[in-house]
CSV table of C-alpha atoms in Angstrom, one decimal:
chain,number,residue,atom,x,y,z
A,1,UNK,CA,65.4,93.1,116.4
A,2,UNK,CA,67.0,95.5,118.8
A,3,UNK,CA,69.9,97.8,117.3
A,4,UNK,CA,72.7,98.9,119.2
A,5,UNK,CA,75.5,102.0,118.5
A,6,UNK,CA,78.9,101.2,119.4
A,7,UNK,CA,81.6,103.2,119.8
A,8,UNK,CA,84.9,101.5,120.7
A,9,UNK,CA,87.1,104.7,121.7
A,10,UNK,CA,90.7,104.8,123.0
A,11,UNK,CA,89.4,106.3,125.6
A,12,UNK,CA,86.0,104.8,126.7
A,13,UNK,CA,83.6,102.7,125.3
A,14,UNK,CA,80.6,104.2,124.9
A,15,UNK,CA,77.1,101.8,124.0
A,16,UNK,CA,73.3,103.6,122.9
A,17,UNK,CA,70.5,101.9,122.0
A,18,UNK,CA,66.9,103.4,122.5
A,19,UNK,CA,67.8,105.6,125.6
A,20,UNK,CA,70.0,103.1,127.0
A,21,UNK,CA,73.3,104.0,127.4
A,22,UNK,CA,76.6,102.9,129.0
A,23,UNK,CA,80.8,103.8,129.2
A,24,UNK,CA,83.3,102.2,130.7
A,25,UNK,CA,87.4,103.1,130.4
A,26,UNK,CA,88.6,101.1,127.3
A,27,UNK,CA,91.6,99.3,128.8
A,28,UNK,CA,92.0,95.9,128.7
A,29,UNK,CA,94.1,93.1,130.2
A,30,UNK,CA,94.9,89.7,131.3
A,31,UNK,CA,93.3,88.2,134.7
A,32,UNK,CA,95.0,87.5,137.7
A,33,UNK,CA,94.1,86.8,141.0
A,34,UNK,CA,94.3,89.4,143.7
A,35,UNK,CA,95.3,89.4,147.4
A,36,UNK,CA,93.3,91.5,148.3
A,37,UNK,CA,89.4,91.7,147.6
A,38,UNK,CA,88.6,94.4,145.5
A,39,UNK,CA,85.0,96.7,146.0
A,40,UNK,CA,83.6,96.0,142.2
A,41,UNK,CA,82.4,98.6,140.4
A,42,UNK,CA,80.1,99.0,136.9
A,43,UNK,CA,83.2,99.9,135.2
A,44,UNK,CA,85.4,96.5,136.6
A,45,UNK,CA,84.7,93.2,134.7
A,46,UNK,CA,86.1,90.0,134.7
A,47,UNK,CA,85.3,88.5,131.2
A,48,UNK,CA,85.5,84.7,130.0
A,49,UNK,CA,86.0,84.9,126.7
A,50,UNK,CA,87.6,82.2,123.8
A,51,UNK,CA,89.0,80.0,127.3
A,52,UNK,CA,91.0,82.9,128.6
A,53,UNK,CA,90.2,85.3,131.4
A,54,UNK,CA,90.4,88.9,131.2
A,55,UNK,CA,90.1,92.4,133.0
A,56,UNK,CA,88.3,95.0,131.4
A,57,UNK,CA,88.1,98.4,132.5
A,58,UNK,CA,89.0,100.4,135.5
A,59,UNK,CA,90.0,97.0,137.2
A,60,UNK,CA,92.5,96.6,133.7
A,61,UNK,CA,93.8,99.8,134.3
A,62,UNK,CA,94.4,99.6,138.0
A,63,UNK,CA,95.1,95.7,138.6
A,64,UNK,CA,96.1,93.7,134.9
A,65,UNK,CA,100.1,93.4,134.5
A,66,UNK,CA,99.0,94.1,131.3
A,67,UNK,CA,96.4,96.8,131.1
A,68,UNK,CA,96.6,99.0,128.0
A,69,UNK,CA,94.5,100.6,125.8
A,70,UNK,CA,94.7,100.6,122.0
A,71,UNK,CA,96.6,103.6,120.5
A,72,UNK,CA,97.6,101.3,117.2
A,73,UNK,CA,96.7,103.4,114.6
A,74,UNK,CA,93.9,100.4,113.3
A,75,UNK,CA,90.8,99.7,115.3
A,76,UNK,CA,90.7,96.1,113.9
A,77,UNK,CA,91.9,94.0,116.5
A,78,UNK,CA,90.8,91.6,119.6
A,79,UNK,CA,91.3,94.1,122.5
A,80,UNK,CA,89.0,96.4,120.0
A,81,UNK,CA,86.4,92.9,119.8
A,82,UNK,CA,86.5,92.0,123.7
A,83,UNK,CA,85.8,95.4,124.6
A,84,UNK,CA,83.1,96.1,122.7
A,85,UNK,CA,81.3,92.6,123.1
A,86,UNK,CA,82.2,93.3,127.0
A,87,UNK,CA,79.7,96.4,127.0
A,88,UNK,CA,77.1,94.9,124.3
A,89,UNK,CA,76.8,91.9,127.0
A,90,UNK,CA,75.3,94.5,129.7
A,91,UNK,CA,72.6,94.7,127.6
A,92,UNK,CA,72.0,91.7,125.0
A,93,UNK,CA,69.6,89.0,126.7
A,94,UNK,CA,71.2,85.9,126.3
A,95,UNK,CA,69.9,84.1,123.1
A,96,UNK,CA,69.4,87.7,121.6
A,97,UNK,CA,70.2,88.6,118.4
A,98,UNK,CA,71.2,92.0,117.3
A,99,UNK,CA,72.2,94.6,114.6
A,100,UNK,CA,74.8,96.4,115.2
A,101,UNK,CA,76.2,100.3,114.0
A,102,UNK,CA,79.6,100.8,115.1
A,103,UNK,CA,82.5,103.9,114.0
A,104,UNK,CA,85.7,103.5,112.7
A,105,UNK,CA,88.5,106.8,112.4
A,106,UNK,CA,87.8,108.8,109.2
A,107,UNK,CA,91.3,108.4,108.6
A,108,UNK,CA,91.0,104.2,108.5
A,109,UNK,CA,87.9,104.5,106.5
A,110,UNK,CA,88.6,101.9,103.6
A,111,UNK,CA,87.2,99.1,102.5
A,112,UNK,CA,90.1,96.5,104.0
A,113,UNK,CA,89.3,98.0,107.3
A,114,UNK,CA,85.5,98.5,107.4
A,115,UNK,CA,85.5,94.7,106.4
A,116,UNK,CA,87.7,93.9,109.8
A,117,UNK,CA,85.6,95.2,111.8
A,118,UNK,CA,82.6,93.9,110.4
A,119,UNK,CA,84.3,90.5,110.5
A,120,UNK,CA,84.9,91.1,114.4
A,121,UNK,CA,81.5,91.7,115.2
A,122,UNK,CA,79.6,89.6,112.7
A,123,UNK,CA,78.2,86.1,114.1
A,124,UNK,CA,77.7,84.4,117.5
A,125,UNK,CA,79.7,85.4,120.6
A,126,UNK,CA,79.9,83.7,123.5
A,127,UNK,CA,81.6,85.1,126.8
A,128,UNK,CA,81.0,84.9,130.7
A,129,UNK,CA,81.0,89.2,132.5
A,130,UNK,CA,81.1,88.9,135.9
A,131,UNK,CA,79.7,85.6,136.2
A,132,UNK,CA,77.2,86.0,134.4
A,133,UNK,CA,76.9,83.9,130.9
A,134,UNK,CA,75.3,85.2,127.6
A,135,UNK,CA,75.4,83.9,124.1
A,136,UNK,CA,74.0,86.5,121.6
A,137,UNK,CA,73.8,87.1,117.7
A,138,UNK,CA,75.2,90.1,115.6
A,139,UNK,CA,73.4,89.6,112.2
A,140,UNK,CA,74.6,92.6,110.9
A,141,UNK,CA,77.5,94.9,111.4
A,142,UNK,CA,77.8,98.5,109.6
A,143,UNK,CA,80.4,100.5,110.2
A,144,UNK,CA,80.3,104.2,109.6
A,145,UNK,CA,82.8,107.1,110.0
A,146,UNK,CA,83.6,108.7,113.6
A,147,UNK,CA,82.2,111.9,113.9
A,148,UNK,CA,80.9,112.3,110.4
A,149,UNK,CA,77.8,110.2,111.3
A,150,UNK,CA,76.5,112.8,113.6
A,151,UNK,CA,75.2,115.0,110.7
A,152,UNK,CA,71.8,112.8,112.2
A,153,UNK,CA,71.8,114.0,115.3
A,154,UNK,CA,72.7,117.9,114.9
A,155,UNK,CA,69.6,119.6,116.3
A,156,UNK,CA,69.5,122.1,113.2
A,157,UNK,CA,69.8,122.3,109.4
A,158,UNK,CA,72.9,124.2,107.6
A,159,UNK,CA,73.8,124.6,103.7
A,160,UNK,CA,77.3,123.6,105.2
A,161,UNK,CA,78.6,122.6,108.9
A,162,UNK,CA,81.6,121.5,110.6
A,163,UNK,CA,82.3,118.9,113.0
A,164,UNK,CA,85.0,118.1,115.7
A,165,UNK,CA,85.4,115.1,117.9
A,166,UNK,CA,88.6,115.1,120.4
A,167,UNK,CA,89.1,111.7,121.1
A,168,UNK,CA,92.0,110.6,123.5
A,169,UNK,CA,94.3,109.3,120.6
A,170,UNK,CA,92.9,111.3,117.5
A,171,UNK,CA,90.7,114.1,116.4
A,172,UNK,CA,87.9,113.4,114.0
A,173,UNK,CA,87.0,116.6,111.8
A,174,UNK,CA,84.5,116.7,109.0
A,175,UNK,CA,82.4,118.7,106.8
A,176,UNK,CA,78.8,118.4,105.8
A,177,UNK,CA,77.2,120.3,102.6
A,178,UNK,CA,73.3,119.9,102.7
A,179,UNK,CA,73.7,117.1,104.7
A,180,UNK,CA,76.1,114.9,102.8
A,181,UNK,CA,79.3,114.4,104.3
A,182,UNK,CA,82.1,115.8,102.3
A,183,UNK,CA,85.3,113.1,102.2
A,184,UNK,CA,87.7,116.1,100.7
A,185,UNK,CA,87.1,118.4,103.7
A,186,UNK,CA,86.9,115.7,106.3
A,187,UNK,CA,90.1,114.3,108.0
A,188,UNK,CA,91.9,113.0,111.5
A,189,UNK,CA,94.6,114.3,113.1
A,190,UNK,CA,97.4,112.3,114.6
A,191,UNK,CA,97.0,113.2,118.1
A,192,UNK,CA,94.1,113.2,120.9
A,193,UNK,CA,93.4,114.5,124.7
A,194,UNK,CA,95.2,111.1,126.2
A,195,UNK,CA,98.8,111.4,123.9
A,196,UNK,CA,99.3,114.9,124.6
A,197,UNK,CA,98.4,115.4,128.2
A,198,UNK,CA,100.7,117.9,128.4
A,199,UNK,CA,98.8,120.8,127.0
A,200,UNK,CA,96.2,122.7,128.6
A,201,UNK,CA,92.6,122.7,127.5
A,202,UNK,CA,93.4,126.1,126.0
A,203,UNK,CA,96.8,124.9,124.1
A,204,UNK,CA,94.8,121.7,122.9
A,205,UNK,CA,92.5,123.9,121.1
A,206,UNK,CA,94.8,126.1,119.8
A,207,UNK,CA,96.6,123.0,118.3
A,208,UNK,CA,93.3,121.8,117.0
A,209,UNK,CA,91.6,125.0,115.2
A,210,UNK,CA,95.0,125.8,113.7
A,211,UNK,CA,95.5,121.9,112.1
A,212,UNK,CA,91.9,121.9,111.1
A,213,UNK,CA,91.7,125.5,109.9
A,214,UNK,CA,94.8,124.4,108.0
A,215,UNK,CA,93.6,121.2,105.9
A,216,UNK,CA,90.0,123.3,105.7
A,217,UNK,CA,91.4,127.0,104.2
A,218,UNK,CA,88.3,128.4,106.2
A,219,UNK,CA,85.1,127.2,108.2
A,220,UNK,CA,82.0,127.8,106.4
A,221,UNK,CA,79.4,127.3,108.6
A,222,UNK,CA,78.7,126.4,112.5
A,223,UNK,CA,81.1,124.6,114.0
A,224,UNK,CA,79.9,121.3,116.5
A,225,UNK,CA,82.2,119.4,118.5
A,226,UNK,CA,81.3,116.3,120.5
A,227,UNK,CA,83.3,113.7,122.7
A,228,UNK,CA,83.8,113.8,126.2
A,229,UNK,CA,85.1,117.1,126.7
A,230,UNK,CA,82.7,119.0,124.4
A,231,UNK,CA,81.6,121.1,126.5
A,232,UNK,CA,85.4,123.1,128.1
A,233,UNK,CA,86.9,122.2,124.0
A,234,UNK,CA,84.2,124.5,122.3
A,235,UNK,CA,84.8,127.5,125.0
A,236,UNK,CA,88.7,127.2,124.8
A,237,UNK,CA,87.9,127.0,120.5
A,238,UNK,CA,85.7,129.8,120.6
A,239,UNK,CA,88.5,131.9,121.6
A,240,UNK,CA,90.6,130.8,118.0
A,241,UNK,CA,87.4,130.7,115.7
A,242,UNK,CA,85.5,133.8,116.0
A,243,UNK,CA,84.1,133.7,112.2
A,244,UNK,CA,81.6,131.0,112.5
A,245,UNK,CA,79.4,129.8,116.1
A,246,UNK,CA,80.7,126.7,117.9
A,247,UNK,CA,78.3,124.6,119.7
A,248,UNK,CA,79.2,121.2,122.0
A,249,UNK,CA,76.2,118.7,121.1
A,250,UNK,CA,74.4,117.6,124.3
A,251,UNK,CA,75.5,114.5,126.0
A,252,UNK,CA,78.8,114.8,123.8
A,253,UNK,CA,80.5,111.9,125.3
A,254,UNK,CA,77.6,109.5,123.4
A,255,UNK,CA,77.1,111.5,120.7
A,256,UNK,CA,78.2,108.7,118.5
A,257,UNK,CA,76.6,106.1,119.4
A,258,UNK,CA,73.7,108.3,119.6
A,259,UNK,CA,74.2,109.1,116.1
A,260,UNK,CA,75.3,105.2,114.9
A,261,UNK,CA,72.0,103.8,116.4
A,262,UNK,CA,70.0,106.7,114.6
A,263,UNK,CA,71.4,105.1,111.5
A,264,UNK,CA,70.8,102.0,112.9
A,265,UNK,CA,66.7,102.7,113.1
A,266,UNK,CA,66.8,104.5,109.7
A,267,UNK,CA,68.3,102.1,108.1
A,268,UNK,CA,65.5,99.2,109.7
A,269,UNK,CA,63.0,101.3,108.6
A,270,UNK,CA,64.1,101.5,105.0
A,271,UNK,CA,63.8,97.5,104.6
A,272,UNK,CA,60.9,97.4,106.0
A,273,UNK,CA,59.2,100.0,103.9
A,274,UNK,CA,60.6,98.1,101.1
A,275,UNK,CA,59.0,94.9,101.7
């Protein structure tokens, strides 16, 4: 059984699964018919989905009356579900069935709304991208915290470590202690790089090594940030944080779903050692 990490950001949607990758903007919005042809893209789907016809992606940003993407503060909704079974079909062979690893804010991480999302994902989907049909499987669904689940990924070892992940409506931080994630020290912060376009790279950072430096006291060990702007948000931080190193983590835009489908395999390879 393949297994696939999903991450459903405001932002983009970002998919992994065994060096397989794809992202897409995560906006979403009804279908309607345009005047003029349009030159399709890999980020512009039309999606069948439940009887209803949908945009998703740049073509929902630039062409649906109703083209948003999800700043609610839950993730547990349908524009959250169409999206993310819109990038799982790019991949999934039709008939497929999968397991699935997909994030959820630190800040939402409760039982109530780890069981929504499971409840999104879990079962048989059917939907029509681009023309193109697919009914697949999820037979499982975990659902781990954003940015905390890349302890798996980091590429070294540390007594204690620090992570951030800008997202474009929140920023994940979190705290790992020989390897264990530590819920007291972890957090999210009310705003991301989309809802405060305003600032500069440089202000943005200020903002977030001041509110995380804040809820933290002090940072104990190497700092890593990931997300789509990993690389210019660890310069502009290094400049606030001198104490402690502060290192982007390659390919930071897929960081998480690099790190959910890590989980993903682990976790496979625990049951079957166990049979």
């Amino acid at each position: 059984m393949r297994i696939f990490g999903l991450d459903v950001g405001r932002h983009r949607v970002k998919v992994y699964s065994d060096g397989i990758k794809l992202s897409f903007p995560s906006y979403c919005g009804s279908y309607r018919t345009l005047r003029l042809e349009r030159t399709m893209t890999e980020e512009d789907m039309v999606v069948e989905w439940k009887g209803c016809r949908y945009y998703v992606g740049s073509i929902a940003r630039d062409e649906a009356e109703d083209g948003i993407q999800n700043f609610l503060t839950s993730k547990v909704t349908t524009d959250t579900q169409l999206i993310g079974l819109t990038a799982l079909h790019r991949f999934v062979e039709n008939g497929e069935e999968i397991a699935l690893v997909i994030g959820h804010p630190i800040s939402n991480h409760t039982q109530p709304e780890k069981e929504g999302m499971r409840q999104l994902f879990t079962g048989e989907h059917d939907l029509t991208v681009n023309g193109e049909h697919k009914r697949f499987t999820i037979t499982n669904v975990t659902v781990v915290p954003e940015g905390a689940s890349t302890q798996f990924i980091l590429p070294k070892k540390h007594t204690v470590a620090h992570g951030i992940d800008a997202g474009g409506a929140t920023t994940n931080y979190c705290t790992w202690e020989r390897g264990r994630w530590v819920d007291r020290l972890s957090g999210t912060l009310e705003f991301g790089l989309e809802n405060i376009r305003n600032l500069s790279m440089e202000q943005f950072a200020r903002l977030v090594a001041n509110s995380v430096a804040r809820k933290l006291h002090q940072f104990c060990g190497p700092i890593y940030v990931l997300g789509g702007a990993a690389e210019p948000l660890s310069s502009a931080l290094r400049q606030y944080i001198r104490n402690v190193p502060i290192e982007p983590l390659e390919d930071g835009m897929f960081a998480n779903a690099r790190a959910y489908y890590d989980i993903g395999v682990k976790m496979y390879e625990k049951v079957q050692t166990q049979r």
